[in-house]
């Protein structure tokens, strides 16, 4: 009996010794559309906290990640979706591709920034919104006024001076088109986009490229997202960021657990981390609208109330309309898109 007790005690010590290493040797595949100059900072924090989990990141623009993920419905390769547009994840939820999961800290997430189910299929982390990134030198040399609204962008003086992201490949492009449709209605929205197309020089693959082109003087106005322009200005580029007076379209970068035969604890650990206070503060260093209130002031260049910039957005409706909008948009305007 004494010998049995000693064995049990020894086994107890061994269990305690190995308990912290719950994920030793585990690898997870994470699909993301987070900007390639952003996510490494967040990922480094995760690796410091969980060195026992090997994270393989597959990163591309929103439309590309969405298409890849949906195409893998019958043989999912990803374990986690991190920072993909909520409109894409809503579609994936309807396709039965997401496993509901309530990450640690869910109670802190603003209700408008998550799936409304008690155990959500997706949880948002931060919003991003349409912004006009304007090269002030090029604008001044042409004697043009600073555009303040969508209505300004279709004026003839801006013909051939604007770039915009292709909504089929870029989440920024889609939230802009969806926002225009929600502001103006479908018929007037397409009429507006026809007139805007007359002023477009090129539709780019990525959402950040129009801002980069404006910063480099390759175009005068890049329809992109606000943070990108502010970051470029902070680096010394001659740009100003303008949010459309009619209101900015927006979407959420959101996370989800992929439904598959084997769901690992490491995947859930990553999703817990992805809404944790520490990484939320890193998100808030860049984006002013986060799903968890960090108490941090908005980044320089944003108003005190960043939510005042954005429209009332029906994410479910935007997701439902996505395929039909992209088909029609491509039919009308794809001739000006850059090659992949």
mmCIF file of C-alpha atoms in Angstrom:
data_model
loop_
_atom_site.group_PDB
_atom_site.id
_atom_site.type_symbol
_atom_site.label_atom_id
_atom_site.label_comp_id
_atom_site.label_asym_id
_atom_site.label_seq_id
_atom_site.Cartn_x
_atom_site.Cartn_y
_atom_site.Cartn_z
ATOM 1 C CA UNK A 1 0.000 0.000 0.000
ATOM 2 C CA UNK A 2 2.831 2.351 0.907
ATOM 3 C CA UNK A 3 4.481 1.615 -2.442
ATOM 4 C CA UNK A 4 1.282 2.434 -4.328
ATOM 5 C CA UNK A 5 0.984 5.713 -2.440
ATOM 6 C CA UNK A 6 4.571 6.628 -3.348
ATOM 7 C CA UNK A 7 3.866 5.915 -7.035
ATOM 8 C CA UNK A 8 0.743 8.061 -6.943
ATOM 9 C CA UNK A 9 2.629 10.922 -5.310
ATOM 10 C CA UNK A 10 5.378 10.633 -7.925
ATOM 11 C CA UNK A 11 2.839 10.685 -10.721
ATOM 12 C CA UNK A 12 1.265 13.759 -9.140
ATOM 13 C CA UNK A 13 4.593 15.565 -9.186
ATOM 14 C CA UNK A 14 5.109 14.612 -12.833
ATOM 15 C CA UNK A 15 1.659 15.850 -13.789
ATOM 16 C CA UNK A 16 2.302 19.147 -12.028
ATOM 17 C CA UNK A 17 5.660 19.501 -13.714
ATOM 18 C CA UNK A 18 4.210 19.005 -17.182
ATOM 19 C CA UNK A 19 0.904 20.844 -16.686
ATOM 20 C CA UNK A 20 2.148 24.214 -17.984
ATOM 21 C CA UNK A 21 3.252 22.662 -21.290
ATOM 22 C CA UNK A 22 -0.258 22.015 -22.573
ATOM 23 C CA UNK A 23 0.517 22.845 -26.207
ATOM 24 C CA UNK A 24 4.061 21.521 -26.539
ATOM 25 C CA UNK A 25 4.850 20.833 -30.171
ATOM 26 C CA UNK A 26 1.460 22.032 -31.466
ATOM 27 C CA UNK A 27 1.274 23.917 -34.757
ATOM 28 C CA UNK A 28 -1.666 26.033 -35.873
ATOM 29 C CA UNK A 29 -2.324 27.585 -39.269
ATOM 30 C CA UNK A 30 -3.691 31.106 -39.121
ATOM 31 C CA UNK A 31 -5.246 32.874 -42.123
ATOM 32 C CA UNK A 32 -5.161 36.663 -41.891
ATOM 33 C CA UNK A 33 -5.758 39.808 -43.918
ATOM 34 C CA UNK A 34 -4.133 42.069 -41.338
ATOM 35 C CA UNK A 35 -1.639 44.444 -42.945
ATOM 36 C CA UNK A 36 1.766 42.852 -43.453
ATOM 37 C CA UNK A 37 3.490 45.672 -41.568
ATOM 38 C CA UNK A 38 1.133 45.255 -38.587
ATOM 39 C CA UNK A 39 0.528 41.619 -37.720
ATOM 40 C CA UNK A 40 4.190 40.686 -36.982
ATOM 41 C CA UNK A 41 4.124 42.972 -33.930
ATOM 42 C CA UNK A 42 1.002 41.273 -32.582
ATOM 43 C CA UNK A 43 2.373 37.841 -33.388
ATOM 44 C CA UNK A 44 5.632 38.531 -31.580
ATOM 45 C CA UNK A 45 3.662 39.220 -28.405
ATOM 46 C CA UNK A 46 1.803 35.912 -28.791
ATOM 47 C CA UNK A 47 5.062 34.031 -29.274
ATOM 48 C CA UNK A 48 6.505 35.591 -26.130
ATOM 49 C CA UNK A 49 3.461 34.469 -24.148
ATOM 50 C CA UNK A 50 3.123 31.038 -25.778
ATOM 51 C CA UNK A 51 6.519 29.911 -27.079
ATOM 52 C CA UNK A 52 5.273 26.330 -27.157
ATOM 53 C CA UNK A 53 2.800 27.031 -29.990
ATOM 54 C CA UNK A 54 4.125 27.234 -33.530
ATOM 55 C CA UNK A 55 2.034 29.645 -35.615
ATOM 56 C CA UNK A 56 2.079 29.394 -39.406
ATOM 57 C CA UNK A 57 0.603 32.560 -40.931
ATOM 58 C CA UNK A 58 -0.965 32.716 -44.391
ATOM 59 C CA UNK A 59 -1.506 36.369 -45.287
ATOM 60 C CA UNK A 60 -3.084 38.119 -48.278
ATOM 61 C CA UNK A 61 -5.689 40.753 -49.102
ATOM 62 C CA UNK A 62 -9.221 40.220 -47.818
ATOM 63 C CA UNK A 63 -10.745 39.000 -51.073
ATOM 64 C CA UNK A 64 -7.946 36.516 -51.687
ATOM 65 C CA UNK A 65 -8.049 35.082 -48.157
ATOM 66 C CA UNK A 66 -11.844 34.888 -48.316
ATOM 67 C CA UNK A 67 -11.815 33.057 -51.652
ATOM 68 C CA UNK A 68 -9.114 30.640 -50.485
ATOM 69 C CA UNK A 69 -10.902 29.859 -47.227
ATOM 70 C CA UNK A 70 -14.294 29.339 -48.866
ATOM 71 C CA UNK A 71 -12.752 27.120 -51.548
ATOM 72 C CA UNK A 72 -11.395 24.852 -48.816
ATOM 73 C CA UNK A 73 -14.830 24.234 -47.299
ATOM 74 C CA UNK A 74 -14.622 20.441 -47.672
ATOM 75 C CA UNK A 75 -10.978 20.245 -46.615
ATOM 76 C CA UNK A 76 -10.158 23.191 -44.330
ATOM 77 C CA UNK A 77 -6.467 23.970 -43.979
ATOM 78 C CA UNK A 78 -6.652 26.838 -41.471
ATOM 79 C CA UNK A 79 -7.244 26.426 -37.749
ATOM 80 C CA UNK A 80 -7.934 30.075 -37.021
ATOM 81 C CA UNK A 81 -9.090 33.120 -38.978
ATOM 82 C CA UNK A 82 -7.567 36.312 -37.577
ATOM 83 C CA UNK A 83 -8.397 39.818 -38.741
ATOM 84 C CA UNK A 84 -10.553 38.978 -41.756
ATOM 85 C CA UNK A 85 -13.526 41.165 -42.684
ATOM 86 C CA UNK A 86 -16.626 40.372 -40.638
ATOM 87 C CA UNK A 87 -18.642 40.416 -43.868
ATOM 88 C CA UNK A 88 -16.488 37.503 -45.091
ATOM 89 C CA UNK A 89 -16.888 35.598 -41.827
ATOM 90 C CA UNK A 90 -20.652 36.080 -41.877
ATOM 91 C CA UNK A 91 -20.693 34.353 -45.267
ATOM 92 C CA UNK A 92 -18.483 31.561 -43.898
ATOM 93 C CA UNK A 93 -20.853 31.152 -40.947
ATOM 94 C CA UNK A 94 -23.793 30.708 -43.334
ATOM 95 C CA UNK A 95 -21.728 28.083 -45.175
ATOM 96 C CA UNK A 96 -21.315 26.162 -41.887
ATOM 97 C CA UNK A 97 -17.536 26.658 -41.839
ATOM 98 C CA UNK A 98 -17.113 28.215 -38.388
ATOM 99 C CA UNK A 99 -17.142 26.569 -34.972
ATOM 100 C CA UNK A 100 -18.822 28.780 -32.339
ATOM 101 C CA UNK A 101 -16.392 29.712 -29.592
ATOM 102 C CA UNK A 102 -16.529 32.215 -26.732
ATOM 103 C CA UNK A 103 -12.953 33.422 -26.187
ATOM 104 C CA UNK A 104 -11.775 34.496 -22.757
ATOM 105 C CA UNK A 105 -12.697 38.145 -22.214
ATOM 106 C CA UNK A 106 -15.730 38.048 -24.523
ATOM 107 C CA UNK A 107 -17.773 39.983 -21.963
ATOM 108 C CA UNK A 108 -15.623 43.073 -22.676
ATOM 109 C CA UNK A 109 -16.409 43.095 -26.414
ATOM 110 C CA UNK A 110 -18.870 45.750 -27.619
ATOM 111 C CA UNK A 111 -22.057 44.005 -28.748
ATOM 112 C CA UNK A 112 -22.079 45.748 -32.153
ATOM 113 C CA UNK A 113 -18.657 44.283 -32.916
ATOM 114 C CA UNK A 114 -19.408 40.549 -32.572
ATOM 115 C CA UNK A 115 -21.764 37.832 -33.708
ATOM 116 C CA UNK A 116 -24.918 38.277 -31.620
ATOM 117 C CA UNK A 117 -25.222 34.575 -30.710
ATOM 118 C CA UNK A 118 -24.520 33.747 -27.056
ATOM 119 C CA UNK A 119 -21.586 31.636 -28.241
ATOM 120 C CA UNK A 120 -20.381 33.666 -31.225
ATOM 121 C CA UNK A 121 -19.101 32.314 -34.520
ATOM 122 C CA UNK A 122 -16.956 35.438 -34.986
ATOM 123 C CA UNK A 123 -15.632 38.221 -32.792
ATOM 124 C CA UNK A 124 -14.399 41.576 -34.088
ATOM 125 C CA UNK A 125 -11.180 43.227 -33.004
ATOM 126 C CA UNK A 126 -11.073 46.596 -34.767
ATOM 127 C CA UNK A 127 -12.835 48.631 -37.426
ATOM 128 C CA UNK A 128 -11.305 50.257 -40.470
ATOM 129 C CA UNK A 129 -12.931 52.898 -42.613
ATOM 130 C CA UNK A 130 -12.780 54.614 -45.986
ATOM 131 C CA UNK A 131 -10.459 57.588 -46.255
ATOM 132 C CA UNK A 132 -9.243 59.739 -49.135
ATOM 133 C CA UNK A 133 -5.449 60.005 -49.076
ATOM 134 C CA UNK A 134 -4.512 63.176 -50.966
ATOM 135 C CA UNK A 135 -1.064 64.240 -52.170
ATOM 136 C CA UNK A 136 -0.961 67.913 -51.219
ATOM 137 C CA UNK A 137 1.957 68.824 -53.509
ATOM 138 C CA UNK A 138 0.325 67.321 -56.583
ATOM 139 C CA UNK A 139 -2.987 68.921 -55.653
ATOM 140 C CA UNK A 140 -1.397 72.360 -55.232
ATOM 141 C CA UNK A 141 0.562 72.156 -58.469
ATOM 142 C CA UNK A 142 -2.663 71.451 -60.346
ATOM 143 C CA UNK A 143 -4.515 74.240 -58.535
ATOM 144 C CA UNK A 144 -7.184 71.848 -57.306
ATOM 145 C CA UNK A 145 -9.280 72.095 -54.126
ATOM 146 C CA UNK A 146 -9.060 69.462 -51.404
ATOM 147 C CA UNK A 147 -11.899 66.962 -51.924
ATOM 148 C CA UNK A 148 -14.187 66.696 -48.925
ATOM 149 C CA UNK A 149 -16.881 64.275 -50.046
ATOM 150 C CA UNK A 150 -17.846 61.495 -52.386
ATOM 151 C CA UNK A 151 -19.668 64.167 -54.396
ATOM 152 C CA UNK A 152 -16.365 66.004 -54.926
ATOM 153 C CA UNK A 153 -14.613 62.936 -56.351
ATOM 154 C CA UNK A 154 -16.823 62.807 -59.437
ATOM 155 C CA UNK A 155 -16.042 66.408 -60.482
ATOM 156 C CA UNK A 156 -14.368 66.577 -63.906
ATOM 157 C CA UNK A 157 -11.228 68.285 -62.575
ATOM 158 C CA UNK A 158 -10.200 65.010 -60.883
ATOM 159 C CA UNK A 159 -10.400 62.951 -64.094
ATOM 160 C CA UNK A 160 -7.617 60.369 -64.235
ATOM 161 C CA UNK A 161 -6.182 61.402 -60.863
ATOM 162 C CA UNK A 162 -7.788 58.822 -58.539
ATOM 163 C CA UNK A 163 -6.901 55.253 -57.609
ATOM 164 C CA UNK A 164 -9.136 52.910 -55.646
ATOM 165 C CA UNK A 165 -8.914 49.335 -54.392
ATOM 166 C CA UNK A 166 -10.686 46.610 -56.338
ATOM 167 C CA UNK A 167 -13.507 45.357 -54.056
ATOM 168 C CA UNK A 168 -13.146 41.796 -55.362
ATOM 169 C CA UNK A 169 -9.652 41.492 -53.873
ATOM 170 C CA UNK A 170 -9.642 44.173 -51.178
ATOM 171 C CA UNK A 171 -11.752 44.470 -48.056
ATOM 172 C CA UNK A 172 -11.160 48.222 -48.139
ATOM 173 C CA UNK A 173 -12.471 48.331 -51.693
ATOM 174 C CA UNK A 174 -15.576 46.374 -50.735
ATOM 175 C CA UNK A 175 -16.396 48.382 -47.602
ATOM 176 C CA UNK A 176 -16.130 51.551 -49.719
ATOM 177 C CA UNK A 177 -18.509 50.254 -52.390
ATOM 178 C CA UNK A 178 -20.859 48.779 -49.795
ATOM 179 C CA UNK A 179 -20.819 52.072 -47.887
ATOM 180 C CA UNK A 180 -21.735 54.004 -51.039
ATOM 181 C CA UNK A 181 -24.619 51.604 -51.680
ATOM 182 C CA UNK A 182 -25.887 52.009 -48.118
ATOM 183 C CA UNK A 183 -25.624 55.814 -48.255
ATOM 184 C CA UNK A 184 -27.132 56.308 -51.714
ATOM 185 C CA UNK A 185 -29.224 53.212 -52.371
ATOM 186 C CA UNK A 186 -28.526 50.650 -55.078
ATOM 187 C CA UNK A 187 -29.670 52.542 -58.187
ATOM 188 C CA UNK A 188 -28.069 55.853 -57.287
ATOM 189 C CA UNK A 189 -25.051 54.001 -55.954
ATOM 190 C CA UNK A 190 -24.339 52.402 -59.346
ATOM 191 C CA UNK A 191 -24.957 55.723 -61.079
ATOM 192 C CA UNK A 192 -22.418 57.302 -58.756
ATOM 193 C CA UNK A 193 -19.841 54.541 -59.319
ATOM 194 C CA UNK A 194 -20.245 54.962 -63.091
ATOM 195 C CA UNK A 195 -19.325 58.636 -62.747
ATOM 196 C CA UNK A 196 -16.506 57.868 -60.324
ATOM 197 C CA UNK A 197 -15.088 55.315 -62.759
ATOM 198 C CA UNK A 198 -14.640 58.111 -65.311
ATOM 199 C CA UNK A 199 -12.133 59.705 -62.909
ATOM 200 C CA UNK A 200 -10.356 56.491 -61.891
ATOM 201 C CA UNK A 201 -6.834 55.885 -63.175
ATOM 202 C CA UNK A 202 -6.537 52.354 -61.779
ATOM 203 C CA UNK A 203 -8.149 49.851 -59.411
ATOM 204 C CA UNK A 204 -5.477 48.219 -57.263
ATOM 205 C CA UNK A 205 -5.215 44.730 -55.821
ATOM 206 C CA UNK A 206 -4.691 45.827 -52.206
ATOM 207 C CA UNK A 207 -6.484 48.333 -50.013
ATOM 208 C CA UNK A 208 -3.326 50.124 -48.902
ATOM 209 C CA UNK A 209 -1.825 50.576 -52.377
ATOM 210 C CA UNK A 210 -3.922 53.639 -53.370
ATOM 211 C CA UNK A 211 -2.611 55.417 -50.268
ATOM 212 C CA UNK A 212 0.948 54.377 -51.065
ATOM 213 C CA UNK A 213 0.570 55.591 -54.649
ATOM 214 C CA UNK A 214 -0.727 58.947 -53.419
ATOM 215 C CA UNK A 215 2.196 59.264 -51.027
ATOM 216 C CA UNK A 216 4.650 58.606 -53.860
ATOM 217 C CA UNK A 217 2.946 61.024 -56.244
ATOM 218 C CA UNK A 218 1.801 58.230 -58.584
ATOM 219 C CA UNK A 219 -1.747 59.501 -58.215
ATOM 220 C CA UNK A 220 -3.271 62.566 -56.593
ATOM 221 C CA UNK A 221 -6.041 60.868 -54.595
ATOM 222 C CA UNK A 222 -6.036 57.326 -53.266
ATOM 223 C CA UNK A 223 -9.314 55.937 -51.931
ATOM 224 C CA UNK A 224 -7.939 53.744 -49.158
ATOM 225 C CA UNK A 225 -8.364 53.555 -45.388
ATOM 226 C CA UNK A 226 -7.756 56.377 -42.964
ATOM 227 C CA UNK A 227 -4.993 54.971 -40.800
ATOM 228 C CA UNK A 228 -2.728 54.311 -43.794
ATOM 229 C CA UNK A 229 -2.727 57.983 -44.771
ATOM 230 C CA UNK A 230 -2.051 59.153 -41.240
ATOM 231 C CA UNK A 231 0.856 56.725 -40.949
ATOM 232 C CA UNK A 232 2.342 57.934 -44.214
ATOM 233 C CA UNK A 233 2.047 61.569 -43.151
ATOM 234 C CA UNK A 234 3.814 60.752 -39.868
ATOM 235 C CA UNK A 235 6.679 59.351 -41.957
ATOM 236 C CA UNK A 236 6.971 62.668 -43.798
ATOM 237 C CA UNK A 237 4.993 61.956 -46.954
ATOM 238 C CA UNK A 238 3.060 64.966 -48.374
ATOM 239 C CA UNK A 239 -0.438 63.613 -47.791
ATOM 240 C CA UNK A 240 -3.594 64.579 -45.972
ATOM 241 C CA UNK A 241 -6.342 62.168 -44.981
ATOM 242 C CA UNK A 242 -9.945 63.183 -45.588
ATOM 243 C CA UNK A 243 -12.991 61.226 -44.457
ATOM 244 C CA UNK A 244 -16.014 61.622 -46.752
ATOM 245 C CA UNK A 245 -18.525 64.139 -45.471
ATOM 246 C CA UNK A 246 -21.389 61.744 -46.262
ATOM 247 C CA UNK A 247 -19.872 59.241 -43.796
ATOM 248 C CA UNK A 248 -17.231 56.552 -44.191
ATOM 249 C CA UNK A 249 -18.029 52.959 -45.013
ATOM 250 C CA UNK A 250 -16.399 50.478 -42.652
ATOM 251 C CA UNK A 251 -15.955 46.841 -41.767
ATOM 252 C CA UNK A 252 -14.537 44.898 -38.853
ATOM 253 C CA UNK A 253 -11.395 42.854 -38.759
ATOM 254 C CA UNK A 254 -12.643 39.768 -36.964
ATOM 255 C CA UNK A 255 -11.575 36.338 -35.727
ATOM 256 C CA UNK A 256 -13.087 32.868 -35.877
ATOM 257 C CA UNK A 257 -12.439 29.231 -35.071
ATOM 258 C CA UNK A 258 -12.483 27.026 -38.156
ATOM 259 C CA UNK A 259 -14.840 24.050 -38.059
ATOM 260 C CA UNK A 260 -12.868 20.881 -38.768
ATOM 261 C CA UNK A 261 -12.481 17.332 -37.526
ATOM 262 C CA UNK A 262 -9.670 18.226 -35.106
ATOM 263 C CA UNK A 263 -9.877 21.501 -33.206
ATOM 264 C CA UNK A 264 -6.879 22.049 -30.985
ATOM 265 C CA UNK A 265 -6.640 23.818 -27.662
ATOM 266 C CA UNK A 266 -3.815 25.864 -29.186
ATOM 267 C CA UNK A 267 -6.262 27.356 -31.693
ATOM 268 C CA UNK A 268 -8.567 28.414 -28.850
ATOM 269 C CA UNK A 269 -5.593 29.831 -26.940
ATOM 270 C CA UNK A 270 -4.762 31.986 -29.964
ATOM 271 C CA UNK A 271 -8.324 33.326 -30.127
ATOM 272 C CA UNK A 272 -8.230 34.099 -26.392
ATOM 273 C CA UNK A 273 -5.037 36.059 -26.976
ATOM 274 C CA UNK A 274 -6.448 37.882 -30.010
ATOM 275 C CA UNK A 275 -8.943 39.858 -27.868
ATOM 276 C CA UNK A 276 -6.776 40.127 -24.746
ATOM 277 C CA UNK A 277 -6.038 43.495 -23.156
ATOM 278 C CA UNK A 278 -2.371 43.501 -24.144
ATOM 279 C CA UNK A 279 -2.936 43.000 -27.846
ATOM 280 C CA UNK A 280 -5.983 45.294 -27.836
ATOM 281 C CA UNK A 281 -3.692 48.109 -26.736
ATOM 282 C CA UNK A 282 -1.441 47.330 -29.690
ATOM 283 C CA UNK A 283 -4.455 47.475 -32.023
ATOM 284 C CA UNK A 284 -5.487 50.790 -30.460
ATOM 285 C CA UNK A 285 -2.063 52.290 -31.125
ATOM 286 C CA UNK A 286 -3.048 52.199 -34.791
ATOM 287 C CA UNK A 287 -6.834 52.018 -35.055
ATOM 288 C CA UNK A 288 -9.141 54.226 -32.991
ATOM 289 C CA UNK A 289 -12.185 51.934 -33.005
ATOM 290 C CA UNK A 290 -11.519 48.667 -31.203
ATOM 291 C CA UNK A 291 -14.044 46.088 -30.063
ATOM 292 C CA UNK A 292 -12.795 46.363 -26.471
ATOM 293 C CA UNK A 293 -12.531 49.780 -24.864
ATOM 294 C CA UNK A 294 -8.863 50.255 -24.036
ATOM 295 C CA UNK A 295 -9.231 53.732 -22.544
ATOM 296 C CA UNK A 296 -6.503 54.938 -24.893
ATOM 297 C CA UNK A 297 -6.893 58.226 -26.810
ATOM 298 C CA UNK A 298 -7.388 57.879 -30.574
ATOM 299 C CA UNK A 299 -4.234 58.016 -32.684
ATOM 300 C CA UNK A 300 -3.150 61.488 -33.782
ATOM 301 C CA UNK A 301 -5.149 62.702 -36.761
ATOM 302 C CA UNK A 302 -8.482 61.204 -35.702
ATOM 303 C CA UNK A 303 -11.246 63.221 -34.021
ATOM 304 C CA UNK A 304 -11.964 62.736 -30.321
ATOM 305 C CA UNK A 305 -14.962 60.583 -31.264
ATOM 306 C CA UNK A 306 -13.806 58.391 -34.176
ATOM 307 C CA UNK A 307 -17.191 56.680 -34.398
ATOM 308 C CA UNK A 308 -18.594 60.009 -35.635
ATOM 309 C CA UNK A 309 -16.785 59.377 -38.944
ATOM 310 C CA UNK A 310 -18.579 56.160 -39.872
ATOM 311 C CA UNK A 311 -21.996 55.308 -41.266
ATOM 312 C CA UNK A 312 -24.593 53.098 -39.654
ATOM 313 C CA UNK A 313 -23.557 49.804 -41.199
ATOM 314 C CA UNK A 314 -25.639 46.654 -41.635
ATOM 315 C CA UNK A 315 -22.889 44.009 -41.751
ATOM 316 C CA UNK A 316 -25.341 41.161 -42.362
ATOM 317 C CA UNK A 317 -26.837 42.952 -45.372
ATOM 318 C CA UNK A 318 -23.381 43.897 -46.638
ATOM 319 C CA UNK A 319 -22.308 40.264 -46.447
ATOM 320 C CA UNK A 320 -25.451 38.985 -48.160
ATOM 321 C CA UNK A 321 -25.058 41.478 -51.025
ATOM 322 C CA UNK A 322 -21.332 40.877 -51.481
ATOM 323 C CA UNK A 323 -21.397 38.313 -54.294
ATOM 324 C CA UNK A 324 -23.958 40.154 -56.414
ATOM 325 C CA UNK A 325 -22.208 43.504 -55.936
ATOM 326 C CA UNK A 326 -18.825 42.059 -56.904
ATOM 327 C CA UNK A 327 -20.208 40.389 -60.031
ATOM 328 C CA UNK A 328 -21.801 43.626 -61.195
ATOM 329 C CA UNK A 329 -18.816 45.754 -60.211
ATOM 330 C CA UNK A 330 -16.432 43.504 -62.139
ATOM 331 C CA UNK A 331 -18.688 43.569 -65.201
ATOM 332 C CA UNK A 332 -18.686 47.349 -65.227
ATOM 333 C CA UNK A 333 -15.207 48.373 -64.121
ATOM 334 C CA UNK A 334 -12.714 45.512 -64.061
ATOM 335 C CA UNK A 335 -11.007 46.752 -67.228
ATOM 336 C CA UNK A 336 -9.059 49.273 -65.149
ATOM 337 C CA UNK A 337 -7.879 46.760 -62.556
ATOM 338 C CA UNK A 338 -4.174 46.055 -62.173
ATOM 339 C CA UNK A 339 -3.078 42.535 -63.008
ATOM 340 C CA UNK A 340 -2.425 40.208 -60.046
#
